[in-house]
GROMACS .gro file of C-alpha atoms in nm:
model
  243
    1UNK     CA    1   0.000   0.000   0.000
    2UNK     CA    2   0.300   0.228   0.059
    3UNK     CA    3   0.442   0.186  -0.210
    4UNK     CA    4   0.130   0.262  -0.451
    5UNK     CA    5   0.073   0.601  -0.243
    6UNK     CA    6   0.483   0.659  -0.343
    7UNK     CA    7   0.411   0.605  -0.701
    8UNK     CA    8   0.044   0.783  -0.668
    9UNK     CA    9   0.267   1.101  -0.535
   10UNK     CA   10   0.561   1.073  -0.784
   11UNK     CA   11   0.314   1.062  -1.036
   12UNK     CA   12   0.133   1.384  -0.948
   13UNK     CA   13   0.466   1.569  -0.901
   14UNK     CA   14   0.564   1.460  -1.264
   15UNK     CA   15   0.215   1.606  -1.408
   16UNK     CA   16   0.294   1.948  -1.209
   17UNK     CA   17   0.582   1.927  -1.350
   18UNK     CA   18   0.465   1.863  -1.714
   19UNK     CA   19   0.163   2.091  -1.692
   20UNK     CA   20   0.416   2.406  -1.559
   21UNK     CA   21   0.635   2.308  -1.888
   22UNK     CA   22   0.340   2.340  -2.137
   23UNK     CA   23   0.282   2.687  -2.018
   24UNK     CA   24   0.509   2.973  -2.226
   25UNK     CA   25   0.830   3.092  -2.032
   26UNK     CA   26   0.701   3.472  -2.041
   27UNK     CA   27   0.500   3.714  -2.202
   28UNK     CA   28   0.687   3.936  -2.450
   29UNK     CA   29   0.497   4.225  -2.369
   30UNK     CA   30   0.523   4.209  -2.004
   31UNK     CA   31   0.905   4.164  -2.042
   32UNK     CA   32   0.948   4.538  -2.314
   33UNK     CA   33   0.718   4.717  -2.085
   34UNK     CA   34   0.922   4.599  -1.784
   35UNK     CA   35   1.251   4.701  -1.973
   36UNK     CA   36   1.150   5.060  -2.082
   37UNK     CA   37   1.002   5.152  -1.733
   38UNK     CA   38   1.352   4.996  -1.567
   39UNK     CA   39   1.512   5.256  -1.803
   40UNK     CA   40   1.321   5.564  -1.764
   41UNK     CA   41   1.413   5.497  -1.386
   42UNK     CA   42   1.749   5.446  -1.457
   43UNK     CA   43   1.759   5.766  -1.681
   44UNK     CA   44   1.565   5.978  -1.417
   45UNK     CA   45   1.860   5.832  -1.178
   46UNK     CA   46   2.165   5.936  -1.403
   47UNK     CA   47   1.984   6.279  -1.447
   48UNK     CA   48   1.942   6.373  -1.083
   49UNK     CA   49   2.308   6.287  -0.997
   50UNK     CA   50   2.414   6.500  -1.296
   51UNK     CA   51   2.232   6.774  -1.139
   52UNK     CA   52   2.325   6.711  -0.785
   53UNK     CA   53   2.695   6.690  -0.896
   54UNK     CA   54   2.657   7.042  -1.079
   55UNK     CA   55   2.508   7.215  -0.801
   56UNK     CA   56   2.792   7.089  -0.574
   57UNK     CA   57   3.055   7.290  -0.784
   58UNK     CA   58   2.828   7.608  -0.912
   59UNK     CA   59   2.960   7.898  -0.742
   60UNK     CA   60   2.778   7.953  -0.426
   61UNK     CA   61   2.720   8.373  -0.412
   62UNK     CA   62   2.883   8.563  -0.145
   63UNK     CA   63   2.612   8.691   0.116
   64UNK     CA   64   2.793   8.950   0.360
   65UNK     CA   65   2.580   9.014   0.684
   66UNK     CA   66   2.480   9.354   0.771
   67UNK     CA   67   2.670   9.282   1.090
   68UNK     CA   68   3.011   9.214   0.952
   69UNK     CA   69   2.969   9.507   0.644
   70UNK     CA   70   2.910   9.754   0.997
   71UNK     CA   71   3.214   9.594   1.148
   72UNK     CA   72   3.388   9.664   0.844
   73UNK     CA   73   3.345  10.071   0.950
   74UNK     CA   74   3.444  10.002   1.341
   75UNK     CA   75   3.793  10.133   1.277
   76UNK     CA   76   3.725  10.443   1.035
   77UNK     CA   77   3.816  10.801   1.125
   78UNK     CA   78   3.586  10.957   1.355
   79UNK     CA   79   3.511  10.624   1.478
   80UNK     CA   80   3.685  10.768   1.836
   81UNK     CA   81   3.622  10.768   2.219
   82UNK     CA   82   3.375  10.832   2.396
   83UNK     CA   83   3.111  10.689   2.177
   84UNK     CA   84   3.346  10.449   1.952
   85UNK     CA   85   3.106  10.393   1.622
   86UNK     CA   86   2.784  10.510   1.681
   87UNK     CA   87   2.509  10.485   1.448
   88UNK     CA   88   2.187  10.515   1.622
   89UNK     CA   89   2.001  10.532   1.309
   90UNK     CA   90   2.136  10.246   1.074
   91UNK     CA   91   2.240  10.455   0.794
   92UNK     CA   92   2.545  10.195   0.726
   93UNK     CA   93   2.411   9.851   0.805
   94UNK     CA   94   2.344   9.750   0.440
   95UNK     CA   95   2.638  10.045   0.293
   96UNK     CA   96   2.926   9.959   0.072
   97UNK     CA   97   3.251  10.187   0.100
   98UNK     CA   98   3.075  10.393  -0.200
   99UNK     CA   99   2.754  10.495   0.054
  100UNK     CA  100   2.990  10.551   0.322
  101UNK     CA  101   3.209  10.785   0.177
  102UNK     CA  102   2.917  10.961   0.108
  103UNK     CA  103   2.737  10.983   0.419
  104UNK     CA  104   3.128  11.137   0.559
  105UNK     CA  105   3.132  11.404   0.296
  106UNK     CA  106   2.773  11.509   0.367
  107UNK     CA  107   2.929  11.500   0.715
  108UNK     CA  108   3.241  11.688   0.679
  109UNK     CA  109   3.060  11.965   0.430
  110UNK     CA  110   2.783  12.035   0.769
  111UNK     CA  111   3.073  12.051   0.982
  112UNK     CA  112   3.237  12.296   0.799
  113UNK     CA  113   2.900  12.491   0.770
  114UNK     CA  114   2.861  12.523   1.085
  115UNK     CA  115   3.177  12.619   1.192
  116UNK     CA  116   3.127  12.917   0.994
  117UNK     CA  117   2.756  13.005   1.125
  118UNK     CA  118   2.898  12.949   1.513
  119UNK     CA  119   3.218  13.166   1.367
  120UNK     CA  120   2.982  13.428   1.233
  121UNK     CA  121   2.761  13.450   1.521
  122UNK     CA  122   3.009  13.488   1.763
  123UNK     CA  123   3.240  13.797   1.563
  124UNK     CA  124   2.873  14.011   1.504
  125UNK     CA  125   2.850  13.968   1.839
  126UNK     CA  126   3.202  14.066   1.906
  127UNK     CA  127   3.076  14.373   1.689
  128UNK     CA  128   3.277  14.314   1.409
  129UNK     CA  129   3.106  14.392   1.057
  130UNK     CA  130   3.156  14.491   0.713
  131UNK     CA  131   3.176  14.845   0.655
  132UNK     CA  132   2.944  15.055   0.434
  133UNK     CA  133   2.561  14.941   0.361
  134UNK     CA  134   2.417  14.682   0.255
  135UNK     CA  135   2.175  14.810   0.019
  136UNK     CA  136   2.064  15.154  -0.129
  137UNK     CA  137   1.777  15.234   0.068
  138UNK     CA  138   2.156  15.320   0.383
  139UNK     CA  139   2.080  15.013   0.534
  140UNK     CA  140   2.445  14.925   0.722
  141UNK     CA  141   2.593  14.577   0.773
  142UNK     CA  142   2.602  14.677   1.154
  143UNK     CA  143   2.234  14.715   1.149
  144UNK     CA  144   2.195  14.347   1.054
  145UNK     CA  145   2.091  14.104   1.367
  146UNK     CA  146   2.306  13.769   1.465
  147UNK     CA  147   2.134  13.510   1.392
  148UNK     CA  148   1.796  13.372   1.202
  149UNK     CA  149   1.695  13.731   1.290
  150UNK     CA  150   1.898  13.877   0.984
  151UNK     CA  151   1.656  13.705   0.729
  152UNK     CA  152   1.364  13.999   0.806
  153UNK     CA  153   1.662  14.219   0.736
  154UNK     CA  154   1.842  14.154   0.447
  155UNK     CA  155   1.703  14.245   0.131
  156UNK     CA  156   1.523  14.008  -0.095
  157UNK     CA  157   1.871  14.064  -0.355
  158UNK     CA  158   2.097  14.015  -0.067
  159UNK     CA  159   1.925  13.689  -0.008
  160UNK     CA  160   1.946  13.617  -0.394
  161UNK     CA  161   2.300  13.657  -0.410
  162UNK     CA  162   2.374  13.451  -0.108
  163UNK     CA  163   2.190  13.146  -0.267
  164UNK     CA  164   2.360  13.209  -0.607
  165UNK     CA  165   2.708  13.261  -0.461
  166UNK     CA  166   2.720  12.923  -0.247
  167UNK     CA  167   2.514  12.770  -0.545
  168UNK     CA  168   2.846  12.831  -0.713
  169UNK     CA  169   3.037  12.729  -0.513
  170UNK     CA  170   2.838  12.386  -0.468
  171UNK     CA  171   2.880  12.320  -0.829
  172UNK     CA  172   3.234  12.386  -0.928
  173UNK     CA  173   3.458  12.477  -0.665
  174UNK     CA  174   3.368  12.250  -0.366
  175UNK     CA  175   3.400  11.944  -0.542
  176UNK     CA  176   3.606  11.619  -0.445
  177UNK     CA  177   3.634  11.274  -0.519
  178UNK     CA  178   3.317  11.199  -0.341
  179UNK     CA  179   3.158  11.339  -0.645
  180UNK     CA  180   3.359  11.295  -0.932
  181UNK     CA  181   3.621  11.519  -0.907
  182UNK     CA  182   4.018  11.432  -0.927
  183UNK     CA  183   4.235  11.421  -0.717
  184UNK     CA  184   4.101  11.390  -0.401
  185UNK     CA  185   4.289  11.176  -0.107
  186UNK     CA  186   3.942  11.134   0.094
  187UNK     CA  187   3.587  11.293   0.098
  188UNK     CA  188   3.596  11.616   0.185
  189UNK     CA  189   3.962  11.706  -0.018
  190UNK     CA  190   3.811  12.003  -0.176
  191UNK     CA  191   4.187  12.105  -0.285
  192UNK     CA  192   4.115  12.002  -0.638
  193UNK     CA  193   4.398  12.017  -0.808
  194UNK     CA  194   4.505  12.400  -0.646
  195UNK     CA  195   4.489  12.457  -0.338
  196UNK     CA  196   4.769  12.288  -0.065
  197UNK     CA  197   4.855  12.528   0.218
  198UNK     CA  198   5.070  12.263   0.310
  199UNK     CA  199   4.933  11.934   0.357
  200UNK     CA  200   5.118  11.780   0.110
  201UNK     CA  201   5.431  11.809   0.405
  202UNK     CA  202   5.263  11.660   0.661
  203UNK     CA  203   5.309  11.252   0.735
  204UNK     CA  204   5.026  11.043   0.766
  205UNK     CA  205   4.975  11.040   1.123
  206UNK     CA  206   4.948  11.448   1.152
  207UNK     CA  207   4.708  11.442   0.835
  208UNK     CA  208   4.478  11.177   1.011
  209UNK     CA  209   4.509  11.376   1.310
  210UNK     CA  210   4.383  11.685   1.197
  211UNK     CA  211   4.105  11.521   0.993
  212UNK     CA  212   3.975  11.370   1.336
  213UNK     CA  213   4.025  11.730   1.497
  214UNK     CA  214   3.816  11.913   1.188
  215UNK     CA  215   3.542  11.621   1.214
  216UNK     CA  216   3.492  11.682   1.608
  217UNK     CA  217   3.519  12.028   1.555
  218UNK     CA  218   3.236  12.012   1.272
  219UNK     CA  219   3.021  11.747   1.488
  220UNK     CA  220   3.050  12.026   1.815
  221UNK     CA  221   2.957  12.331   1.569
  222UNK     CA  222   2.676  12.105   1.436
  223UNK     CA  223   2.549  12.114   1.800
  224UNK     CA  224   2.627  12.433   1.893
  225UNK     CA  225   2.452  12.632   1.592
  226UNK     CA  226   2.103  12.400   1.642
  227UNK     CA  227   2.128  12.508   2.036
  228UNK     CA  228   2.211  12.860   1.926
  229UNK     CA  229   1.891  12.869   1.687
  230UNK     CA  230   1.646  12.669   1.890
  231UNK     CA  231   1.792  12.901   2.184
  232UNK     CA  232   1.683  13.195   2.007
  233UNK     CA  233   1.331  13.075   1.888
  234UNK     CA  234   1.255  12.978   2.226
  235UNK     CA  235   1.349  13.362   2.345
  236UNK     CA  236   1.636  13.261   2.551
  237UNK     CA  237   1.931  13.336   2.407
  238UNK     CA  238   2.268  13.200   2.486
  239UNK     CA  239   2.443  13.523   2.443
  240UNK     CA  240   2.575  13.762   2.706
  241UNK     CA  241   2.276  14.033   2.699
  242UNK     CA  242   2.104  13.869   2.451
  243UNK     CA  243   2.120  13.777   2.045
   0.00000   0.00000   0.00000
């Protein structure tokens, strides 16, 4: 009996067998859809590593933080004790060396302003004027206030020719390589070409020197003339005996 159960089985494996072998190997058409969508995969894998590999070696562009360009002024002129760099305002967190050297000669060119308005107020009030008058009508310089007080005084041409005379000036005689003109050493050189008295002779460490001393002395004037004129608005004048 065992051994017809044997054969029974054998035989039944052998039909498997057979039946498995009359069946085709594969289908074509499974197999060349298989192959092309094995290749698009493989293509869409070569074509992502090409692109991976030419990002790696583009040139990544340079982004410079608005703390390291402001660190990048710490150690300019006027940069000085007691307040080191100050910049309340944030003119020169995003500035380049171009914006900066503009921002000092708009600096240095107040300064000097206002040196000249603290100057002028204080020799009128040391009673020092031109002599003659100041228009035909016998007006005299003398006659003319200190301070904002002279506008209601001077004639309407006086006040013309003031505007057209520093007008002039604005446009071609204080000029420097801040705005295009040559040479100029640093912003505010308004020697252009002619005018030296000197500072050709003096080293390095005397001409930085007395660049720091004019832009303190411009900073203090800039001060000093806005206390003098919000002084005298306010009626109390900073002047012995009044403005």
């Amino acid at each position: 009996i065992e051994s017809e159960s044997i054969q029974d089985s054998r035989s039944c494996v052998l039909e498997a067998r057979l039946s498995r072998s009359r069946e085709p190997a594969c289908d074509p058409g499974k197999e060349s859809t298989s192959k092309l969508t094995n290749t698009i995969k493989m293509q869409k894998i070569v074509l992502a590593l090409a692109l991976a590999t030419a990002a790696a070696f583009a040139p990544v562009p340079s982004v410079t933080s608005p703390k390291t360009v402001v660190q990048a002024f710490e150690t300019e002129l006027g940069a000085q004790p007691p307040l080191g760099f100050f910049d309340p305002l944030g003119m020169l967190a995003d500035a380049d060396q171009e914006r900066f050297d503009r921002l000092r000669y708009v600096e240095v060119k107040h300064g000097r302003i206002c040196m000249l308005a603290v100057l002028g107020q204080i020799t009128t009030k040391a009673g020092v004027f031109l002599p003659g008058t100041i228009d035909y009508a016998g007006t005299k310089f003398s006659d003319i206030p200190t301070g904002i007080a002279a506008y209601d005084k001077i004639p309407a041409a006086g006040i013309a020719q003031i505007v057209a005379f520093v007008g002039f000036l604005e446009l071609f005689v204080m000029k420097d390589s801040a705005n295009g003109a040559a040479p100029g050493e640093f912003p505010g050189d308004f020697r252009n070409g002619a005018l030296d008295f000197g500072w050709d002779s003096f080293s390095e460490e005397e001409k930085l020197s007395k660049r720091a001393i004019e832009l303190n002395n411009g900073r203090a004037a800039q001060m000093g003339i806005l206390a003098l004129m919000v002084h005298e608005e306010l009626g109390v004048s900073l002047w012995p005996g009044g403005i």
